[in-house]
Coordinates of C-alpha atoms and ligand atoms in Angstrom, one line a residue:
M1287 CA -25.1 15.8 -16.7
S1288 CA -23.4 16.7 -20.0
S1289 CA -19.7 16.2 -19.9
A1290 CA -17.6 19.1 -21.2
S1291 CA -15.6 18.9 -24.5
T1292 CA -12.5 16.9 -24.0
E1293 CA -10.3 19.5 -25.7
H1294 CA -9.9 21.4 -22.4
N1295 CA -8.8 19.1 -19.6
Y1296 CA -6.6 19.0 -16.5
I1297 CA -3.6 17.7 -18.6
N1298 CA -3.6 20.5 -21.2
H1299 CA -4.9 23.1 -18.7
E1300 CA -1.3 24.4 -18.3
K1301 CA 1.9 23.6 -20.2
G1302 CA 5.4 22.9 -19.1
L1303 CA 7.2 20.9 -16.3
W1304 CA 7.1 23.9 -13.9
S1305 CA 3.3 24.0 -14.2
W1306 CA 3.4 20.4 -12.9
L1307 CA 5.9 21.0 -10.1
T1308 CA 3.9 23.9 -8.8
T1309 CA 0.4 22.6 -9.5
L1310 CA -2.4 22.9 -6.9
D1311 CA -4.7 20.5 -8.9
H1312 CA -5.4 17.3 -7.0
K1313 CA -5.5 15.3 -10.2
R1314 CA -2.0 16.5 -11.2
I1315 CA -0.7 15.9 -7.7
G1316 CA -2.1 12.4 -8.0
I1317 CA -0.2 11.9 -11.2
L1318 CA 3.1 13.2 -9.6
Y1319 CA 2.6 10.6 -6.9
M1320 CA 2.0 7.9 -9.5
I1321 CA 5.3 8.6 -11.3
T1322 CA 7.2 8.8 -7.9
V1323 CA 5.7 5.6 -6.5
M1324 CA 6.2 3.7 -9.8
T1325 CA 9.9 4.8 -9.9
F1326 CA 10.4 3.7 -6.3
F1327 CA 8.6 0.4 -6.9
A1328 CA 11.0 -0.3 -9.8
V1329 CA 14.0 0.4 -7.5
G1330 CA 12.5 -1.7 -4.7
G1331 CA 11.7 -4.5 -7.1
I1332 CA 15.3 -4.6 -8.4
F1333 CA 16.6 -5.0 -4.8
A1334 CA 14.0 -7.8 -4.3
L1335 CA 15.3 -9.6 -7.4
L1336 CA 18.9 -9.2 -6.3
V1337 CA 18.0 -10.7 -2.9
R1338 CA 16.2 -13.6 -4.6
A1339 CA 19.0 -14.1 -7.1
E1340 CA 21.4 -14.3 -4.1
L1341 CA 19.1 -16.9 -2.5
F1342 CA 18.8 -19.0 -5.7
S1343 CA 21.4 -21.4 -4.3
V1344 CA 23.5 -22.2 -1.3
G1345 CA 26.8 -20.2 -0.8
P1346 CA 27.7 -16.7 -1.9
G1347 CA 26.2 -15.5 -5.2
I1348 CA 25.5 -12.2 -7.0
L1349 CA 25.6 -10.1 -3.8
G1350 CA 28.8 -11.8 -2.6
T1351 CA 28.7 -10.8 1.1
A1352 CA 26.3 -10.9 4.0
S1353 CA 26.7 -7.1 4.3
N1354 CA 25.6 -6.5 0.7
F1355 CA 22.6 -8.9 1.3
N1356 CA 21.6 -7.1 4.5
Q1357 CA 21.7 -3.8 2.7
A1358 CA 19.7 -5.0 -0.4
M1359 CA 17.1 -6.6 1.9
T1360 CA 16.8 -3.5 4.1
L1361 CA 16.5 -1.1 1.2
H1362 CA 14.0 -3.3 -0.5
G1363 CA 11.8 -3.4 2.6
A1364 CA 12.2 0.3 3.5
L1365 CA 11.6 1.4 -0.1
M1366 CA 8.5 -0.8 -0.5
I1367 CA 6.9 0.3 2.8
F1368 CA 7.7 4.0 3.1
M1369 CA 7.9 5.0 -0.6
V1370 CA 5.5 2.5 -2.4
V1371 CA 2.6 1.0 -0.4
I1372 CA 2.1 3.8 2.2
P1373 CA 1.8 6.6 -0.4
G1374 CA 0.7 4.2 -3.3
I1375 CA -3.1 4.1 -3.1
P1376 CA -4.0 7.0 -0.7
A1377 CA -1.8 9.7 -2.2
F1378 CA -1.8 8.6 -5.9
M1379 CA -5.3 7.2 -6.5
G1380 CA -6.9 8.8 -3.5
N1381 CA -5.7 12.3 -4.5
F1382 CA -7.1 11.8 -8.1
I1383 CA -10.4 10.2 -7.2
L1384 CA -11.5 11.4 -3.8
P1385 CA -12.8 14.9 -4.9
L1386 CA -14.4 13.3 -8.0
H1387 CA -16.2 10.7 -5.8
I1388 CA -17.7 13.4 -3.5
G1389 CA -18.5 15.9 -6.3
A1390 CA -15.9 18.5 -5.2
K1391 CA -13.6 20.7 -7.3
D1392 CA -10.4 19.8 -5.3
V1393 CA -9.2 18.8 -1.8
A1394 CA -9.6 21.2 1.2
F1395 CA -5.9 22.3 1.3
P1396 CA -4.3 22.3 -2.2
R1397 CA -1.0 23.9 -1.1
L1398 CA -0.7 21.4 1.8
N1399 CA -1.4 18.7 -0.8
L1400 CA 1.5 19.8 -3.0
L1401 CA 3.8 20.1 0.1
S1402 CA 2.9 16.5 1.1
W1403 CA 4.3 15.3 -2.3
Y1404 CA 7.5 17.3 -1.8
C1405 CA 7.9 15.8 1.7
L1406 CA 7.9 12.3 0.1
V1407 CA 10.4 13.3 -2.6
V1408 CA 12.7 15.2 -0.2
G1409 CA 12.5 12.4 2.4
A1410 CA 13.4 9.8 -0.3
C1411 CA 16.4 11.9 -1.4
V1412 CA 17.6 12.2 2.2
S1413 CA 17.3 8.4 2.6
L1414 CA 19.4 7.8 -0.6
V1415 CA 22.3 9.9 0.9
S1416 CA 22.8 6.7 3.1
L1417 CA 24.3 5.0 0.0
I1418 CA 27.3 7.4 0.3
Y1419 CA 27.9 6.1 3.9
N1420 CA 27.9 2.4 3.2
G1421 CA 24.1 2.1 3.1
V1422 CA 21.9 0.6 5.8
D1423 CA 21.8 -3.0 7.0
T1424 CA 19.4 -3.0 10.0
G1425 CA 16.3 -4.5 8.3
W1426 CA 13.4 -2.0 7.6
T1427 CA 12.4 -2.2 11.3
F1428 CA 15.6 -0.4 12.5
Y1429 CA 15.6 -2.5 15.7
T1430 CA 17.8 -1.3 18.6
P1431 CA 20.4 -1.9 20.0
Y1432 CA 22.1 -2.9 16.6
S1433 CA 20.7 0.2 14.8
I1434 CA 22.2 2.5 17.4
H1435 CA 25.8 1.4 16.8
T1436 CA 26.0 0.1 13.3
D1437 CA 28.5 2.3 11.5
N1438 CA 26.9 3.3 8.2
G1439 CA 24.2 5.6 6.7
T1440 CA 21.4 4.4 9.0
T1441 CA 20.8 8.0 10.3
W1442 CA 20.1 9.2 6.8
V1443 CA 17.5 6.6 6.2
V1444 CA 15.8 7.1 9.5
L1445 CA 15.8 10.9 8.9
G1446 CA 14.3 10.3 5.4
A1447 CA 11.6 8.1 6.9
F1448 CA 10.9 10.9 9.5
I1449 CA 10.4 13.5 6.7
M1450 CA 8.3 11.1 4.6
G1451 CA 6.0 10.6 7.6
F1452 CA 4.9 14.2 7.2
S1453 CA 3.7 13.4 3.6
S1454 CA 1.4 10.8 5.2
I1455 CA 0.2 13.1 8.0
L1456 CA -0.5 16.0 5.7
T1457 CA -2.4 13.8 3.2
G1458 CA -4.5 12.5 6.2
V1459 CA -5.4 16.0 7.4
N1460 CA -6.4 17.0 3.9
F1461 CA -8.6 14.0 3.3
I1462 CA -10.4 14.3 6.6
A1463 CA -11.2 17.9 6.0
T1464 CA -12.2 17.3 2.4
T1465 CA -14.5 14.4 3.3
H1466 CA -16.2 16.5 6.0
K1467 CA -16.4 19.8 4.2
L1468 CA -16.5 19.4 0.4
R1469 CA -19.2 16.8 -0.3
C1470 CA -21.7 18.0 -3.0
K1471 CA -25.4 18.5 -2.4
G1472 CA -27.1 15.3 -1.3
M1473 CA -23.8 13.5 -0.7
S1474 CA -24.4 12.3 2.9
F1475 CA -21.9 10.0 4.5
F1476 CA -23.9 6.9 3.6
R1477 CA -24.1 8.0 0.0
M1478 CA -20.3 8.2 -0.3
P1479 CA -18.5 5.5 -2.4
L1480 CA -16.8 2.9 -0.3
F1481 CA -13.4 4.0 -1.6
V1482 CA -14.0 7.2 0.3
W1483 CA -14.7 5.3 3.5
G1484 CA -11.4 3.4 3.0
L1485 CA -9.5 6.7 2.5
Y1486 CA -11.3 8.4 5.4
S1487 CA -10.5 5.6 7.9
T1488 CA -6.9 5.5 6.6
A1489 CA -6.6 9.3 7.0
V1490 CA -7.6 8.9 10.7
L1491 CA -4.8 6.3 11.1
Q1492 CA -2.3 8.5 9.2
V1493 CA -3.0 11.5 11.5
L1494 CA -3.1 9.6 14.8
A1495 CA -0.4 6.9 14.3
T1496 CA 2.3 8.5 12.2
P1497 CA 3.4 11.1 14.8
V1498 CA 4.4 8.1 17.0
L1499 CA 6.7 6.9 14.3
A1500 CA 8.1 10.4 14.0
I1501 CA 9.0 10.6 17.7
T1502 CA 10.5 7.1 17.7
L1503 CA 12.7 7.8 14.7
L1504 CA 13.8 11.1 16.2
L1505 CA 14.7 9.4 19.4
L1506 CA 16.8 6.8 17.5
I1507 CA 18.7 9.6 15.7
M1508 CA 19.4 11.3 19.0
E1509 CA 20.5 7.9 20.5
R1510 CA 22.9 7.4 17.5
I1511 CA 24.3 11.0 17.6
V1512 CA 24.4 12.0 21.2
G1513 CA 23.4 8.9 23.2
V1514 CA 20.3 9.7 25.4
G1515 CA 20.0 6.2 26.9
I1516 CA 16.4 5.5 26.1
F1517 CA 16.9 2.5 23.9
D1518 CA 20.7 1.8 24.5
P1519 CA 21.2 -0.9 27.2
K1520 CA 24.8 0.4 27.6
L1521 CA 23.3 3.7 28.9
G1522 CA 20.5 2.1 30.9
G1523 CA 18.0 2.2 28.1
D1524 CA 15.6 -0.5 27.0
P1525 CA 15.9 -1.8 23.4
I1526 CA 12.5 -3.5 23.6
L1527 CA 10.8 -0.1 24.2
F1528 CA 11.8 0.7 20.7
Q1529 CA 9.9 -2.3 19.4
H1530 CA 6.8 -1.2 21.3
F1531 CA 7.1 2.4 19.9
F1532 CA 7.9 1.2 16.4
W1533 CA 5.0 -1.4 16.1
F1534 CA 2.5 1.0 17.8
Y1535 CA 2.7 2.8 14.5
S1536 CA 3.7 0.1 12.1
H1537 CA 0.8 -2.2 12.8
P1538 CA -1.8 0.5 12.2
A1539 CA 0.5 1.3 9.2
V1540 CA -0.4 -2.0 7.6
Y1541 CA -4.0 -0.9 7.6
I1542 CA -3.0 2.5 6.1
M1543 CA -1.8 0.2 3.3
I1544 CA -4.7 -2.2 3.1
L1545 CA -7.9 -0.1 3.8
P1546 CA -7.6 2.1 0.7
A1547 CA -6.9 -1.2 -1.3
M1548 CA -10.1 -2.7 0.1
G1549 CA -11.9 0.4 -1.0
I1550 CA -10.8 -0.1 -4.6
I1551 CA -11.9 -3.7 -4.5
S1552 CA -15.4 -2.6 -3.4
E1553 CA -15.6 -0.2 -6.4
V1554 CA -14.4 -2.7 -8.9
I1555 CA -16.4 -5.7 -7.7
T1556 CA -19.7 -3.9 -7.8
T1557 CA -19.0 -2.3 -11.2
F1558 CA -17.9 -5.5 -12.9
S1559 CA -20.7 -7.6 -11.3
R1560 CA -23.3 -5.1 -12.4
K1561 CA -24.8 -5.4 -8.9
T1562 CA -25.4 -3.1 -6.0
I1563 CA -22.8 -4.0 -3.4
F1564 CA -24.0 -6.4 -0.7
G1565 CA -24.1 -4.8 2.8
Y1566 CA -22.9 -1.2 2.0
K1567 CA -23.2 0.0 5.6
A1568 CA -21.5 -3.1 7.0
I1569 CA -18.5 -2.6 4.7
A1570 CA -18.4 1.1 5.6
F1571 CA -18.5 0.4 9.3
S1572 CA -15.9 -2.4 9.0
S1573 CA -13.4 0.1 7.6
I1574 CA -13.8 2.2 10.8
G1575 CA -13.9 -0.9 12.9
I1576 CA -10.6 -2.1 11.5
A1577 CA -9.0 1.3 12.0
V1578 CA -10.0 1.4 15.7
V1579 CA -9.0 -2.2 16.6
S1580 CA -5.7 -1.9 14.7
F1581 CA -4.4 0.4 17.5
F1582 CA -4.6 -2.4 20.1
V1583 CA -2.7 -5.3 18.4
W1584 CA 0.9 -4.2 18.1
G1585 CA 2.0 -6.6 20.8
H1586 CA 1.7 -9.6 18.4
H1587 CA 5.1 -8.5 17.0
L1588 CA 6.6 -9.1 20.4
F1589 CA 5.4 -12.6 21.3
V1590 CA 9.0 -13.7 21.5
S1591 CA 10.5 -10.5 23.0
G1592 CA 10.0 -11.6 26.6
Q1593 CA 6.4 -10.3 26.8
S1594 CA 4.3 -11.4 29.8
E1595 CA 1.8 -14.3 29.1
V1596 CA -1.1 -12.1 30.1
A1597 CA -0.1 -9.4 27.6
A1598 CA 0.5 -12.0 24.9
V1599 CA -3.0 -13.6 25.4
I1600 CA -4.7 -10.2 25.2
F1601 CA -2.8 -9.1 22.1
S1602 CA -3.5 -12.5 20.5
F1603 CA -7.2 -12.2 21.2
L1604 CA -7.4 -8.6 19.9
T1605 CA -5.5 -9.5 16.7
M1606 CA -8.0 -12.2 16.0
L1607 CA -10.7 -9.6 16.6
V1608 CA -9.4 -7.7 13.6
G1609 CA -10.3 -10.7 11.5
V1610 CA -14.0 -10.1 12.1
P1611 CA -14.5 -6.8 10.2
T1612 CA -12.0 -8.1 7.6
A1613 CA -14.1 -11.2 7.1
I1614 CA -17.3 -9.1 6.8
K1615 CA -15.7 -7.3 3.8
T1616 CA -14.6 -10.6 2.2
F1617 CA -18.0 -12.1 2.7
N1618 CA -19.8 -9.1 1.3
W1619 CA -17.6 -9.0 -1.8
V1620 CA -18.3 -12.7 -2.4
A1621 CA -22.1 -12.1 -1.8
T1622 CA -21.9 -9.3 -4.4
L1623 CA -20.3 -11.6 -6.9
Y1624 CA -23.0 -14.2 -6.3
K1625 CA -25.5 -14.1 -9.2
G1626 CA -23.8 -11.0 -10.6
S1627 CA -23.3 -10.7 -14.4
I1628 CA -19.5 -10.7 -14.1
Q1629 CA -17.3 -9.0 -16.7
F1630 CA -13.8 -10.5 -16.6
Q1631 CA -11.9 -7.4 -17.7
S1632 CA -8.5 -6.8 -16.2
P1633 CA -9.6 -4.5 -13.3
M1634 CA -11.9 -7.4 -12.2
L1635 CA -9.1 -10.0 -12.8
F1636 CA -6.8 -8.1 -10.4
A1637 CA -9.7 -7.7 -7.9
L1638 CA -10.4 -11.5 -8.0
G1639 CA -6.7 -12.1 -7.6
F1640 CA -6.8 -9.8 -4.5
L1641 CA -9.7 -11.8 -3.1
F1642 CA -7.8 -15.1 -3.4
L1643 CA -4.4 -13.9 -2.3
F1644 CA -5.5 -11.6 0.5
T1645 CA -7.6 -14.4 2.0
I1646 CA -4.5 -16.6 2.2
G1647 CA -2.6 -13.6 3.7
G1648 CA -5.5 -13.1 6.3
V1649 CA -5.8 -16.7 7.3
T1650 CA -2.0 -17.1 7.8
G1651 CA -2.2 -13.9 9.9
I1652 CA -4.6 -15.7 12.2
M1653 CA -2.1 -18.5 12.4
L1654 CA 0.6 -16.1 13.4
A1655 CA -1.7 -14.4 16.0
T1656 CA -1.8 -17.8 17.8
I1657 CA 1.0 -17.6 20.3
A1658 CA 1.9 -21.3 20.2
V1659 CA 2.3 -21.1 16.4
D1660 CA 4.1 -17.8 16.4
V1661 CA 6.8 -18.9 18.8
H1662 CA 7.9 -21.3 16.1
F1663 CA 7.2 -19.2 13.0
H1664 CA 8.5 -15.8 14.3
D1665 CA 11.3 -14.5 12.1
T1666 CA 11.0 -17.4 9.6
Y1667 CA 10.1 -17.4 6.0
F1668 CA 6.6 -18.2 7.0
V1669 CA 6.3 -14.5 8.2
V1670 CA 7.9 -13.2 4.9
A1671 CA 5.4 -15.2 2.9
H1672 CA 2.5 -14.0 5.1
F1673 CA 3.2 -10.3 4.7
H1674 CA 3.9 -10.6 1.0
Y1675 CA 0.5 -12.3 0.5
V1676 CA -1.0 -9.2 2.2
M1677 CA 1.3 -6.5 0.7
V1678 CA 1.7 -7.8 -2.8
G1679 CA -1.2 -10.2 -3.0
G1680 CA -3.4 -7.6 -1.4
V1681 CA -2.2 -4.0 -1.7
L1682 CA -0.4 -4.3 -5.1
M1683 CA -3.1 -6.4 -6.7
A1684 CA -5.7 -3.7 -5.7
L1685 CA -3.3 -1.0 -6.9
M1686 CA -3.2 -2.7 -10.3
A1687 CA -6.9 -3.1 -10.3
G1688 CA -7.3 0.6 -9.6
I1689 CA -4.8 1.7 -12.2
F1690 CA -6.6 -0.2 -15.0
Y1691 CA -10.1 0.7 -13.6
W1692 CA -9.4 4.5 -13.6
F1693 CA -6.8 4.6 -16.4
P1694 CA -9.5 5.7 -19.0
K1695 CA -10.7 8.4 -16.6
M1696 CA -7.2 9.6 -15.7
F1697 CA -5.8 9.8 -19.2
G1698 CA -8.8 9.8 -21.6
K1699 CA -7.4 6.7 -23.4
M1700 CA -8.1 3.0 -23.3
Y1701 CA -5.3 0.5 -22.9
N1702 CA -4.8 -2.9 -24.5
E1703 CA -7.1 -5.3 -22.6
T1704 CA -5.3 -8.5 -23.7
G1705 CA -1.9 -7.1 -22.6
A1706 CA -3.3 -6.2 -19.2
A1707 CA -4.8 -9.6 -18.8
I1708 CA -1.4 -11.2 -19.7
S1709 CA 0.3 -9.1 -17.1
F1710 CA -2.3 -10.3 -14.5
V1711 CA -1.7 -13.9 -15.3
L1712 CA 2.1 -13.5 -15.0
I1713 CA 1.9 -11.5 -11.8
F1714 CA -0.6 -13.8 -10.2
C1715 CA 1.1 -17.1 -11.1
G1716 CA 4.6 -15.7 -10.5
F1717 CA 3.5 -14.4 -7.1
N1718 CA 2.3 -17.8 -5.9
V1719 CA 5.4 -19.6 -7.3
T1720 CA 7.6 -17.1 -5.4
F1721 CA 5.8 -16.9 -2.1
F1722 CA 3.8 -20.1 -1.5
P1723 CA 7.0 -22.2 -1.2
Q1724 CA 8.2 -19.7 1.5
F1725 CA 5.4 -20.9 3.8
I1726 CA 6.8 -24.4 3.5
L1727 CA 10.4 -23.1 4.0
G1728 CA 9.3 -21.3 7.1
A1729 CA 7.5 -24.3 8.5
M1730 CA 10.7 -26.3 7.8
G1731 CA 12.6 -23.7 10.0
M1732 CA 14.3 -21.4 7.4
P1733 CA 15.0 -18.1 9.2
R1734 CA 14.5 -14.8 7.4
R1735 CA 17.2 -12.2 6.8
Y1736 CA 20.0 -14.7 6.4
F1737 CA 22.5 -14.4 3.5
D1738 CA 22.9 -18.2 3.3
Y1739 CA 21.0 -21.3 4.2
L1740 CA 21.2 -25.1 4.7
E1741 CA 21.2 -27.3 1.6
V1742 CA 17.8 -28.8 2.5
Y1743 CA 16.2 -25.5 1.7
E1744 CA 17.7 -25.1 -1.8
P1745 CA 15.1 -26.7 -4.0
L1746 CA 12.2 -24.6 -2.8
N1747 CA 14.4 -21.4 -2.8
R1748 CA 15.2 -22.1 -6.5
V1749 CA 11.5 -22.3 -7.2
S1750 CA 10.9 -19.1 -5.3
T1751 CA 13.6 -17.2 -7.2
I1752 CA 12.2 -18.4 -10.6
G1753 CA 8.8 -17.1 -9.4
S1754 CA 10.2 -13.7 -8.7
G1755 CA 11.5 -13.5 -12.3
I1756 CA 7.9 -14.3 -13.5
I1757 CA 6.5 -11.5 -11.3
A1758 CA 9.0 -9.1 -12.7
A1759 CA 8.1 -10.1 -16.3
G1760 CA 4.4 -9.4 -15.4
F1761 CA 5.1 -5.9 -14.1
V1762 CA 7.2 -5.2 -17.2
V1763 CA 4.3 -6.2 -19.4
A1764 CA 2.0 -4.0 -17.4
L1765 CA 4.3 -1.1 -17.8
I1766 CA 4.5 -1.6 -21.6
V1767 CA 0.6 -1.7 -21.7
I1768 CA 0.4 1.5 -19.7
I1769 CA 3.0 3.4 -21.8
K1770 CA 1.4 2.2 -25.1
G1771 CA -2.0 3.2 -23.8
L1772 CA -0.7 6.7 -22.9
R1773 CA 0.9 7.1 -26.3
S1774 CA -1.6 5.6 -28.7
G1775 CA -4.6 4.2 -26.8
E1776 CA -8.0 4.6 -28.3
K1777 CA -10.0 7.6 -27.0
A1778 CA -11.9 6.7 -23.9
P1779 CA -15.6 7.5 -23.3
A1780 CA -16.7 9.2 -20.1
N1781 CA -17.9 5.8 -18.7
P1782 CA -16.2 2.8 -20.3
W1783 CA -17.2 0.3 -17.6
G1784 CA -20.8 1.4 -16.8
G1785 CA -19.8 2.6 -13.3
K1786 CA -22.3 4.4 -11.1
T1787 CA -20.1 6.7 -9.1
L1788 CA -19.6 10.4 -9.9
E1789 CA -16.2 10.2 -11.6
W1790 CA -17.9 8.4 -14.5
E1791 CA -20.2 11.5 -15.0
T1792 CA -17.2 13.7 -15.8
A1793 CA -15.3 13.8 -19.0
S1794 CA -12.3 11.5 -19.6
P1795 CA -9.9 13.0 -18.7
P1796 CA -11.7 15.4 -16.4
I1797 CA -11.7 19.2 -16.9
H1798 CA -9.5 21.2 -14.5
E1799 CA -12.5 22.1 -12.3
N1800 CA -13.8 18.4 -12.4
F1801 CA -17.5 19.2 -13.1
V1802 CA -19.1 21.8 -15.3
T1803 CA -21.8 22.4 -12.7
E1804 CA -21.8 21.1 -9.1
P1805 CA -23.4 17.6 -9.1
E1806 CA -26.3 16.7 -6.8
V1807 CA -26.9 13.2 -5.6
T1808 CA -30.3 11.7 -4.6
A1809 CA -29.4 8.1 -4.0
G1810 CA -26.6 5.7 -2.8
P1811 CA -23.5 5.2 -4.9
Y1812 CA -24.1 1.8 -6.6
E1813 CA -27.7 1.8 -7.9
Y1814 CA -27.6 -1.3 -10.2
R1815 CA -31.2 -2.5 -9.6
Ligands
HEM2663 C1 7.0 -7.9 -6.0 C2 7.9 -8.6 -5.7 C3 8.6 -8.8 -4.4 C4 9.5 -9.8 -4.2 C5 10.0 -10.8 -5.2 C6 10.0 -9.6 -2.8 C7 11.0 -10.4 -2.2 C8 11.4 -10.2 -0.9 C9 12.5 -11.0 -0.3 C10 13.3 -12.1 -1.0 C11 12.7 -10.5 0.9 C12 13.8 -10.9 1.9 C13 13.4 -11.8 2.9 C14 14.6 -12.2 3.9 O1 15.5 -12.8 3.5 O2 14.4 -11.8 5.0 C15 11.7 -9.5 1.1 C16 11.6 -8.8 2.3 C17 10.7 -7.8 2.5 N1 9.8 -7.4 1.5 FE1 9.5 -8.0 -0.3 N2 9.3 -8.6 -2.2 C18 8.4 -8.1 -3.2 C19 7.6 -7.1 -3.0 C20 7.4 -6.4 -1.9 C21 6.4 -5.4 -1.7 C22 5.4 -4.9 -2.7 C23 6.5 -5.0 -0.4 C24 5.6 -4.0 0.2 C25 5.4 -3.8 1.4 C26 7.6 -5.8 0.2 C27 8.0 -5.6 1.5 C28 9.1 -6.4 2.1 C29 9.5 -6.2 3.5 C30 9.0 -5.2 4.4 C31 10.6 -7.1 3.7 C32 11.4 -7.3 5.0 C33 12.7 -6.6 4.8 C34 13.4 -6.8 6.1 O3 13.5 -8.0 6.6 O4 13.9 -5.9 6.7 N3 8.1 -6.6 -0.7 N4 11.0 -9.3 0.0
CU2664 CU1 1.1 -6.5 13.1

């Protein structure tokens, strides 16, 4: 299939900021999400650095008071979850790549797609109003009864999260309809790239789980404003019920974050191993398997909330069950690498970083799923380390792999490979220096969410804070590489990596309509034999 001349493409298809703010092109909406998510990541990262700087040594530091610490920690967590990792891969990369992967011109509902972006931006702005009312200090989980009575801007953040939830739901509806209805000739479900399976199973979670969060947040707002007595013990309500509602969404939500990331890893590992992926169907089914089982494990967040032993044992068993489809993916990725002719370009470096760090995140997750262990580690720094190994070591590493893998396709330019590799080394090493000591601090008994700590914890906290500075340096290098690439990168060919999926058969960057003529596929996605 001949690619069109690169003069005419989706970037120069229309001119002016307004043409972007009113665009119905999935590629442009993907780029709008990219800019939004990167901005929020920078703000969330600054809050993380402030928290780490405060924890560099015993006693009050740069944040000065416990209230400032609680606000910075809460805003960091809420920003990273609701404005970075939930929209990060599905809405940014998924929006750009999904129609290209299935040979379609666009997503099923372009207007709904644009609306989903505005829900994210409006929701974020509403959350930021909280800063006028002394911010929010509840932790990103907004646990009751404290979140009902704390006198600050909590209502605005909760309302903002409620609005942002619709961005996720609308994206999910769009991707389910697009995957079912807009596949090109010959593109049966088992010929779809695995990234599409990741997005599809995520979309099901977005549509089924997010409404539960919406209802929970609305009830919390009503409890704060009028007092309905559903979570407030003073009015006969049950504060633990809030935890059940919150985690019924928020545990599947962690798979909304990781499933698309796993999809990127499948794409990158097969392309840079020059080998057909091992066990395509097993990986595809494991995405669905993870999505289904993820609805039945939320109780592992309540092992120390007075839960019955029977319930705890069931939730513990089901949580370990999620480890099975996850292990299938990890095994199949390693089997694909085996005897592959591996190219260590930066997308692959980030993918291998994912494999190493996510495995540590997964294994420590199994430890926390063991009731006897969790009773000791709950709400300690061991938990903080665990979810950062999954969220940063997993999701962010995969996001970086995807950015550098599809950068030539998205912008028609190459980036500086050495610079990208340097950013990988800094992020990977800085990450382990920051978060591995936190496993030890947690095992020593250091609680999370405390403004200060005992002197015995100081040495490892110093190491951890230094590590967070190295991570920050790594992301600054990555940003410089991206900006330089956008400005003066070499012109990119249609297929710089020798990929086998359909996006590499279009021009770099693609034309507005994606393909000159509708593609037709006659075989699976990764034919490297
Ligand atoms: C990239 C560098 C990052 C650093 C250095 C960092 C550091 C931290 C620190 C120090 C805490 C506070 C722990 C405590 O005292 O309780 C924290 C909490 C948290 N972080 Fe990060 N983080 C980073 C990235 C992320 C990312 C990408 C996510 C995405 C999900 C994330 C999500 C969270 C959450 C949810 C909390 C809990 C906040 C709470 O307790 O309410 N972090 N992080
Ligand atoms: Cu969970």
